[in-house]
């Protein structure tokens, strides 16, 4: 099993540019989560989906952030326009709904200059 | 979901048992206790979870007090690779609408 796959692993961009992070959950998992981690704020939940439907996006910082899950095997997190304060490691995780056993990807480290 | 309290950091000698405490005094009857850990530069990893009975798997043991207001994660023979941040989380079980909220966790340093 390949696990949760995230891309890119590292992204360096300039302020104002659009950033798209991608995630492929584990096959058969029907819940998908996007988290953001910084030294100051720790691990924060941004949004999660059940069966491709967004359930709670209250953690999304502002309108510059958007997430989609067009099918069970793919999700994107988009930041447009990006700002330096968006610099963080973004984790995608998936699980079988109701189990509480999250499987995390290796993360996408974003640096916005 | 109920809030948890953990020590900021702990030390453990290699080969000894590491006992990581967690206080969750406001836990509800339908909330489970979950433990995750995060090794530097990696995503968090699930360790174990339980409701009220003690649980054991290949990674660790989870001891939950009878009143369920606290628990202890036990790594029976800590190794250097167990150095990580350990998170204790409570979550409503059997709910597709209950998330996992990570706090600050406990930084466990295992030394030779």
PDB file of C-alpha atoms in Angstrom:
ATOM      1  CA  UNK A   1       0.000   0.000   0.000  1.00  0.00           C
ATOM      2  CA  UNK A   2       1.479   3.332  -1.092  1.00  0.00           C
ATOM      3  CA  UNK A   3      -0.021   5.345   1.729  1.00  0.00           C
ATOM      4  CA  UNK A   4      -1.248   8.919   1.390  1.00  0.00           C
ATOM      5  CA  UNK A   5       0.623  10.634  -1.421  1.00  0.00           C
ATOM      6  CA  UNK A   6       1.170  14.375  -1.447  1.00  0.00           C
ATOM      7  CA  UNK A   7       2.745  16.625  -4.026  1.00  0.00           C
ATOM      8  CA  UNK A   8       4.792  18.670  -4.279  1.00  0.00           C
ATOM      9  CA  UNK A   9       6.998  17.841  -1.293  1.00  0.00           C
ATOM     10  CA  UNK A  10       8.540  21.284  -1.378  1.00  0.00           C
ATOM     11  CA  UNK A  11       7.316  24.490  -2.989  1.00  0.00           C
ATOM     12  CA  UNK A  12       8.961  27.887  -2.977  1.00  0.00           C
ATOM     13  CA  UNK A  13       6.979  30.702  -4.502  1.00  0.00           C
ATOM     14  CA  UNK A  14       6.660  34.441  -4.419  1.00  0.00           C
ATOM     15  CA  UNK A  15       3.949  36.406  -2.718  1.00  0.00           C
ATOM     16  CA  UNK A  16       0.888  36.767  -4.910  1.00  0.00           C
ATOM     17  CA  UNK A  17       1.372  33.546  -6.826  1.00  0.00           C
ATOM     18  CA  UNK A  18      -1.163  30.735  -6.885  1.00  0.00           C
ATOM     19  CA  UNK A  19      -0.223  27.530  -5.071  1.00  0.00           C
ATOM     20  CA  UNK A  20      -1.887  24.165  -5.569  1.00  0.00           C
ATOM     21  CA  UNK A  21      -1.183  21.250  -3.273  1.00  0.00           C
ATOM     22  CA  UNK A  22      -2.331  17.780  -4.208  1.00  0.00           C
ATOM     23  CA  UNK A  23      -3.292  14.670  -2.281  1.00  0.00           C
ATOM     24  CA  UNK A  24      -4.124  11.089  -3.147  1.00  0.00           C
ATOM     25  CA  UNK A  25      -5.711   9.293  -0.176  1.00  0.00           C
ATOM     26  CA  UNK A  26      -5.393   5.616   0.600  1.00  0.00           C
ATOM     27  CA  UNK A  27      -7.725   3.556  -1.554  1.00  0.00           C
ATOM     28  CA  UNK A  28     -10.886   2.688   0.342  1.00  0.00           C
ATOM     29  CA  UNK A  29     -10.597   5.577   2.790  1.00  0.00           C
ATOM     30  CA  UNK A  30     -13.655   7.814   2.627  1.00  0.00           C
ATOM     31  CA  UNK A  31     -12.590  10.682   4.884  1.00  0.00           C
ATOM     32  CA  UNK A  32      -9.900  13.170   3.902  1.00  0.00           C
ATOM     33  CA  UNK A  33      -8.375  15.914   6.019  1.00  0.00           C
ATOM     34  CA  UNK A  34      -6.115  18.890   5.306  1.00  0.00           C
ATOM     35  CA  UNK A  35      -3.965  20.140   8.186  1.00  0.00           C
ATOM     36  CA  UNK A  36      -1.430  22.961   8.381  1.00  0.00           C
ATOM     37  CA  UNK A  37       1.531  22.967  10.782  1.00  0.00           C
ATOM     38  CA  UNK A  38       3.669  25.880  11.909  1.00  0.00           C
ATOM     39  CA  UNK A  39       5.929  26.339  14.911  1.00  0.00           C
ATOM     40  CA  UNK A  40       3.692  29.056  16.309  1.00  0.00           C
ATOM     41  CA  UNK A  41       0.276  27.463  15.856  1.00  0.00           C
ATOM     42  CA  UNK A  42       1.041  23.755  15.806  1.00  0.00           C
ATOM     43  CA  UNK A  43      -1.121  21.369  13.795  1.00  0.00           C
ATOM     44  CA  UNK A  44      -4.363  23.019  12.665  1.00  0.00           C
ATOM     45  CA  UNK A  45      -7.259  21.367  10.867  1.00  0.00           C
ATOM     46  CA  UNK A  46      -8.216  23.330   7.777  1.00  0.00           C
ATOM     47  CA  UNK A  47     -10.985  21.243   6.217  1.00  0.00           C
ATOM     48  CA  UNK A  48     -12.235  17.699   6.006  1.00  0.00           C
ATOM     49  CA  UNK A  49     -14.335  15.705   3.577  1.00  0.00           C
ATOM     50  CA  UNK A  50     -16.525  12.644   4.024  1.00  0.00           C
ATOM     51  CA  UNK A  51     -17.320  10.759   0.819  1.00  0.00           C
ATOM     52  CA  UNK A  52     -15.962  13.685  -1.221  1.00  0.00           C
ATOM     53  CA  UNK A  53     -18.293  16.191   0.473  1.00  0.00           C
ATOM     54  CA  UNK A  54     -16.804  19.026   2.552  1.00  0.00           C
ATOM     55  CA  UNK A  55     -18.091  18.639   6.093  1.00  0.00           C
ATOM     56  CA  UNK A  56     -16.288  21.349   8.037  1.00  0.00           C
ATOM     57  CA  UNK A  57     -14.207  24.123   6.520  1.00  0.00           C
ATOM     58  CA  UNK A  58     -14.252  26.397   9.564  1.00  0.00           C
ATOM     59  CA  UNK A  59     -10.486  26.058   9.847  1.00  0.00           C
ATOM     60  CA  UNK A  60      -9.820  27.548   6.428  1.00  0.00           C
ATOM     61  CA  UNK A  61      -8.070  30.846   7.193  1.00  0.00           C
ATOM     62  CA  UNK A  62      -9.790  33.038   4.647  1.00  0.00           C
ATOM     63  CA  UNK A  63     -11.165  33.219   1.140  1.00  0.00           C
ATOM     64  CA  UNK A  64      -7.707  32.876  -0.339  1.00  0.00           C
ATOM     65  CA  UNK A  65      -7.851  29.196   0.593  1.00  0.00           C
ATOM     66  CA  UNK A  66     -10.027  26.686  -1.199  1.00  0.00           C
ATOM     67  CA  UNK A  67     -10.161  22.894  -1.264  1.00  0.00           C
ATOM     68  CA  UNK A  68     -11.808  20.439  -3.573  1.00  0.00           C
ATOM     69  CA  UNK A  69     -12.297  16.711  -3.768  1.00  0.00           C
ATOM     70  CA  UNK A  70     -13.638  15.896  -7.225  1.00  0.00           C
ATOM     71  CA  UNK A  71     -13.443  12.149  -6.651  1.00  0.00           C
ATOM     72  CA  UNK A  72     -12.516   9.606  -4.009  1.00  0.00           C
ATOM     73  CA  UNK A  73      -8.886   9.432  -5.063  1.00  0.00           C
ATOM     74  CA  UNK A  74      -7.868  13.066  -5.382  1.00  0.00           C
ATOM     75  CA  UNK A  75      -8.015  16.337  -3.486  1.00  0.00           C
ATOM     76  CA  UNK A  76      -6.462  19.767  -3.928  1.00  0.00           C
ATOM     77  CA  UNK A  77      -5.779  22.666  -1.605  1.00  0.00           C
ATOM     78  CA  UNK A  78      -5.349  25.961  -3.405  1.00  0.00           C
ATOM     79  CA  UNK A  79      -4.037  29.268  -2.112  1.00  0.00           C
ATOM     80  CA  UNK A  80      -4.601  32.300  -4.304  1.00  0.00           C
ATOM     81  CA  UNK A  81      -2.963  34.734  -3.854  1.00  0.00           C
ATOM     82  CA  UNK A  82      -0.304  33.342  -1.532  1.00  0.00           C
ATOM     83  CA  UNK A  83       1.237  35.396   1.272  1.00  0.00           C
ATOM     84  CA  UNK A  84       4.401  34.902   3.370  1.00  0.00           C
ATOM     85  CA  UNK A  85       2.291  34.016   6.421  1.00  0.00           C
ATOM     86  CA  UNK A  86       1.010  30.962   4.505  1.00  0.00           C
ATOM     87  CA  UNK A  87       4.469  29.401   4.798  1.00  0.00           C
ATOM     88  CA  UNK A  88       3.967  26.102   6.605  1.00  0.00           C
ATOM     89  CA  UNK A  89       3.908  22.349   6.173  1.00  0.00           C
ATOM     90  CA  UNK A  90       0.575  21.204   4.795  1.00  0.00           C
ATOM     91  CA  UNK A  91      -0.483  17.643   5.605  1.00  0.00           C
ATOM     92  CA  UNK A  92      -3.150  15.577   3.980  1.00  0.00           C
ATOM     93  CA  UNK A  93      -4.567  12.601   5.884  1.00  0.00           C
ATOM     94  CA  UNK A  94      -7.193   9.980   5.193  1.00  0.00           C
ATOM     95  CA  UNK A  95      -9.111   7.378   7.128  1.00  0.00           C
ATOM     96  CA  UNK A  96     -12.075   5.092   6.981  1.00  0.00           C
ATOM     97  CA  UNK A  97     -14.858   7.276   8.340  1.00  0.00           C
ATOM     98  CA  UNK A  98     -15.641   6.786  12.046  1.00  0.00           C
ATOM     99  CA  UNK A  99     -12.452   4.894  12.896  1.00  0.00           C
ATOM    100  CA  UNK A 100     -10.361   7.821  14.117  1.00  0.00           C
ATOM    101  CA  UNK A 101      -7.228   6.192  12.703  1.00  0.00           C
ATOM    102  CA  UNK A 102      -5.760   8.871  10.489  1.00  0.00           C
ATOM    103  CA  UNK A 103      -3.018   8.085   8.009  1.00  0.00           C
ATOM    104  CA  UNK A 104      -0.913  11.116   7.145  1.00  0.00           C
ATOM    105  CA  UNK A 105       1.090  11.909   4.059  1.00  0.00           C
ATOM    106  CA  UNK A 106       4.653  13.180   4.244  1.00  0.00           C
ATOM    107  CA  UNK A 107       3.516  16.774   3.895  1.00  0.00           C
ATOM    108  CA  UNK A 108       4.105  19.627   1.475  1.00  0.00           C
ATOM    109  CA  UNK A 109       6.488  22.285   2.761  1.00  0.00           C
ATOM    110  CA  UNK A 110       5.443  25.663   1.389  1.00  0.00           C
ATOM    111  CA  UNK A 111       7.642  28.741   1.506  1.00  0.00           C
ATOM    112  CA  UNK A 112       6.183  32.020   0.282  1.00  0.00           C
ATOM    113  CA  UNK A 113       8.789  34.741  -0.199  1.00  0.00           C
TER     114      UNK A 113
ATOM    115  CA  UNK B   1     -14.463  17.234  21.856  1.00  0.00           C
ATOM    116  CA  UNK B   2     -12.971  17.310  25.351  1.00  0.00           C
ATOM    117  CA  UNK B   3      -9.724  19.136  25.976  1.00  0.00           C
ATOM    118  CA  UNK B   4      -6.542  17.341  27.054  1.00  0.00           C
ATOM    119  CA  UNK B   5      -3.551  18.426  29.132  1.00  0.00           C
ATOM    120  CA  UNK B   6      -0.085  16.947  28.677  1.00  0.00           C
ATOM    121  CA  UNK B   7       3.358  17.821  30.018  1.00  0.00           C
ATOM    122  CA  UNK B   8       5.400  19.868  27.589  1.00  0.00           C
ATOM    123  CA  UNK B   9       8.377  17.539  27.618  1.00  0.00           C
ATOM    124  CA  UNK B  10       9.734  14.340  29.156  1.00  0.00           C
ATOM    125  CA  UNK B  11      13.010  12.466  29.139  1.00  0.00           C
ATOM    126  CA  UNK B  12      13.560   8.723  29.106  1.00  0.00           C
ATOM    127  CA  UNK B  13      16.633   6.516  29.053  1.00  0.00           C
ATOM    128  CA  UNK B  14      16.931   4.077  26.184  1.00  0.00           C
ATOM    129  CA  UNK B  15      15.622   0.646  27.122  1.00  0.00           C
ATOM    130  CA  UNK B  16      13.493   1.946  29.958  1.00  0.00           C
ATOM    131  CA  UNK B  17       9.729   2.300  29.935  1.00  0.00           C
ATOM    132  CA  UNK B  18       8.358   5.684  28.895  1.00  0.00           C
ATOM    133  CA  UNK B  19       5.130   6.623  30.657  1.00  0.00           C
ATOM    134  CA  UNK B  20       3.367   9.583  29.080  1.00  0.00           C
ATOM    135  CA  UNK B  21       0.444  11.022  31.045  1.00  0.00           C
ATOM    136  CA  UNK B  22      -2.628  12.793  29.742  1.00  0.00           C
ATOM    137  CA  UNK B  23      -5.388  14.528  31.645  1.00  0.00           C
ATOM    138  CA  UNK B  24      -8.859  14.652  30.105  1.00  0.00           C
ATOM    139  CA  UNK B  25     -11.060  15.435  33.080  1.00  0.00           C
ATOM    140  CA  UNK B  26     -13.990  16.663  30.975  1.00  0.00           C
ATOM    141  CA  UNK B  27     -14.201  13.585  28.777  1.00  0.00           C
ATOM    142  CA  UNK B  28     -17.693  12.450  27.865  1.00  0.00           C
ATOM    143  CA  UNK B  29     -19.004   8.908  27.982  1.00  0.00           C
ATOM    144  CA  UNK B  30     -18.928   8.521  24.223  1.00  0.00           C
ATOM    145  CA  UNK B  31     -15.418   9.877  23.702  1.00  0.00           C
ATOM    146  CA  UNK B  32     -12.429   7.689  23.025  1.00  0.00           C
ATOM    147  CA  UNK B  33      -8.821   8.498  23.910  1.00  0.00           C
ATOM    148  CA  UNK B  34      -6.449   8.451  20.933  1.00  0.00           C
ATOM    149  CA  UNK B  35      -2.672   8.691  20.896  1.00  0.00           C
ATOM    150  CA  UNK B  36      -0.581   9.806  17.949  1.00  0.00           C
ATOM    151  CA  UNK B  37       3.077  10.663  17.639  1.00  0.00           C
ATOM    152  CA  UNK B  38       5.040  12.833  15.252  1.00  0.00           C
ATOM    153  CA  UNK B  39       8.662  12.140  14.545  1.00  0.00           C
ATOM    154  CA  UNK B  40      10.584  15.168  13.314  1.00  0.00           C
ATOM    155  CA  UNK B  41       9.730  16.187   9.736  1.00  0.00           C
ATOM    156  CA  UNK B  42       7.151  13.423   9.324  1.00  0.00           C
ATOM    157  CA  UNK B  43       3.370  13.354   9.469  1.00  0.00           C
ATOM    158  CA  UNK B  44       1.721  12.200  12.694  1.00  0.00           C
ATOM    159  CA  UNK B  45       1.356   8.456  13.178  1.00  0.00           C
ATOM    160  CA  UNK B  46      -1.510   6.662  14.898  1.00  0.00           C
ATOM    161  CA  UNK B  47      -0.441   4.633  17.941  1.00  0.00           C
ATOM    162  CA  UNK B  48      -3.441   3.352  19.857  1.00  0.00           C
ATOM    163  CA  UNK B  49      -6.890   4.262  21.152  1.00  0.00           C
ATOM    164  CA  UNK B  50      -9.315   3.103  23.818  1.00  0.00           C
ATOM    165  CA  UNK B  51     -12.593   3.812  25.582  1.00  0.00           C
ATOM    166  CA  UNK B  52     -12.308   2.508  29.134  1.00  0.00           C
ATOM    167  CA  UNK B  53     -10.449  -0.762  29.080  1.00  0.00           C
ATOM    168  CA  UNK B  54      -6.702  -0.946  28.900  1.00  0.00           C
ATOM    169  CA  UNK B  55      -5.407  -1.585  25.414  1.00  0.00           C
ATOM    170  CA  UNK B  56      -2.167  -3.006  24.061  1.00  0.00           C
ATOM    171  CA  UNK B  57      -0.741  -3.366  20.600  1.00  0.00           C
ATOM    172  CA  UNK B  58       2.685  -3.896  19.073  1.00  0.00           C
ATOM    173  CA  UNK B  59       3.633  -0.262  19.639  1.00  0.00           C
ATOM    174  CA  UNK B  60       2.369   0.608  23.098  1.00  0.00           C
ATOM    175  CA  UNK B  61      -0.048   0.105  25.960  1.00  0.00           C
ATOM    176  CA  UNK B  62      -2.799   2.491  26.971  1.00  0.00           C
ATOM    177  CA  UNK B  63      -3.938   2.613  30.575  1.00  0.00           C
ATOM    178  CA  UNK B  64      -7.158   4.558  31.265  1.00  0.00           C
ATOM    179  CA  UNK B  65      -8.183   5.295  34.831  1.00  0.00           C
ATOM    180  CA  UNK B  66     -11.483   3.945  36.077  1.00  0.00           C
ATOM    181  CA  UNK B  67     -13.070   7.405  36.124  1.00  0.00           C
ATOM    182  CA  UNK B  68     -11.640   7.989  32.613  1.00  0.00           C
ATOM    183  CA  UNK B  69     -10.323  11.401  33.589  1.00  0.00           C
ATOM    184  CA  UNK B  70      -6.745  10.532  32.752  1.00  0.00           C
ATOM    185  CA  UNK B  71      -4.683   8.026  30.835  1.00  0.00           C
ATOM    186  CA  UNK B  72      -1.091   6.927  30.367  1.00  0.00           C
ATOM    187  CA  UNK B  73       0.626   5.795  27.213  1.00  0.00           C
ATOM    188  CA  UNK B  74       3.376   3.295  27.931  1.00  0.00           C
ATOM    189  CA  UNK B  75       6.256   2.510  25.615  1.00  0.00           C
ATOM    190  CA  UNK B  76       7.671  -0.559  27.382  1.00  0.00           C
ATOM    191  CA  UNK B  77      11.232  -0.397  26.075  1.00  0.00           C
ATOM    192  CA  UNK B  78      11.927   3.028  24.605  1.00  0.00           C
ATOM    193  CA  UNK B  79      14.436   3.324  21.780  1.00  0.00           C
ATOM    194  CA  UNK B  80      16.092   6.364  20.265  1.00  0.00           C
ATOM    195  CA  UNK B  81      13.608   6.136  17.388  1.00  0.00           C
ATOM    196  CA  UNK B  82      10.778   6.798  19.848  1.00  0.00           C
ATOM    197  CA  UNK B  83      11.965  10.389  20.234  1.00  0.00           C
ATOM    198  CA  UNK B  84       8.943  12.336  19.010  1.00  0.00           C
ATOM    199  CA  UNK B  85       6.043  14.580  19.997  1.00  0.00           C
ATOM    200  CA  UNK B  86       3.213  12.506  21.455  1.00  0.00           C
ATOM    201  CA  UNK B  87      -0.344  13.763  21.161  1.00  0.00           C
ATOM    202  CA  UNK B  88      -3.261  12.691  23.333  1.00  0.00           C
ATOM    203  CA  UNK B  89      -6.656  13.400  21.746  1.00  0.00           C
ATOM    204  CA  UNK B  90     -10.217  12.660  22.743  1.00  0.00           C
ATOM    205  CA  UNK B  91     -12.814  12.156  20.078  1.00  0.00           C
ATOM    206  CA  UNK B  92     -16.409  11.082  19.803  1.00  0.00           C
ATOM    207  CA  UNK B  93     -16.378   7.575  18.426  1.00  0.00           C
ATOM    208  CA  UNK B  94     -18.553   6.347  15.604  1.00  0.00           C
ATOM    209  CA  UNK B  95     -19.107   9.813  14.286  1.00  0.00           C
ATOM    210  CA  UNK B  96     -18.272  10.898  10.813  1.00  0.00           C
ATOM    211  CA  UNK B  97     -18.596  14.459  12.046  1.00  0.00           C
ATOM    212  CA  UNK B  98     -16.019  14.292  14.812  1.00  0.00           C
ATOM    213  CA  UNK B  99     -12.517  15.409  13.959  1.00  0.00           C
ATOM    214  CA  UNK B 100      -9.122  14.936  15.582  1.00  0.00           C
ATOM    215  CA  UNK B 101      -7.819  18.146  17.150  1.00  0.00           C
ATOM    216  CA  UNK B 102      -4.112  18.103  17.945  1.00  0.00           C
ATOM    217  CA  UNK B 103      -2.829  20.111  20.900  1.00  0.00           C
ATOM    218  CA  UNK B 104       0.793  20.866  21.783  1.00  0.00           C
ATOM    219  CA  UNK B 105       1.609  17.315  22.823  1.00  0.00           C
ATOM    220  CA  UNK B 106       4.558  16.024  24.859  1.00  0.00           C
ATOM    221  CA  UNK B 107       8.048  16.107  23.417  1.00  0.00           C
ATOM    222  CA  UNK B 108       9.655  12.810  24.470  1.00  0.00           C
ATOM    223  CA  UNK B 109      13.429  12.686  24.287  1.00  0.00           C
ATOM    224  CA  UNK B 110      14.953   9.229  24.542  1.00  0.00           C
ATOM    225  CA  UNK B 111      18.640   9.352  25.392  1.00  0.00           C
ATOM    226  CA  UNK B 112      21.354   6.678  25.219  1.00  0.00           C
TER     227      UNK B 112
END
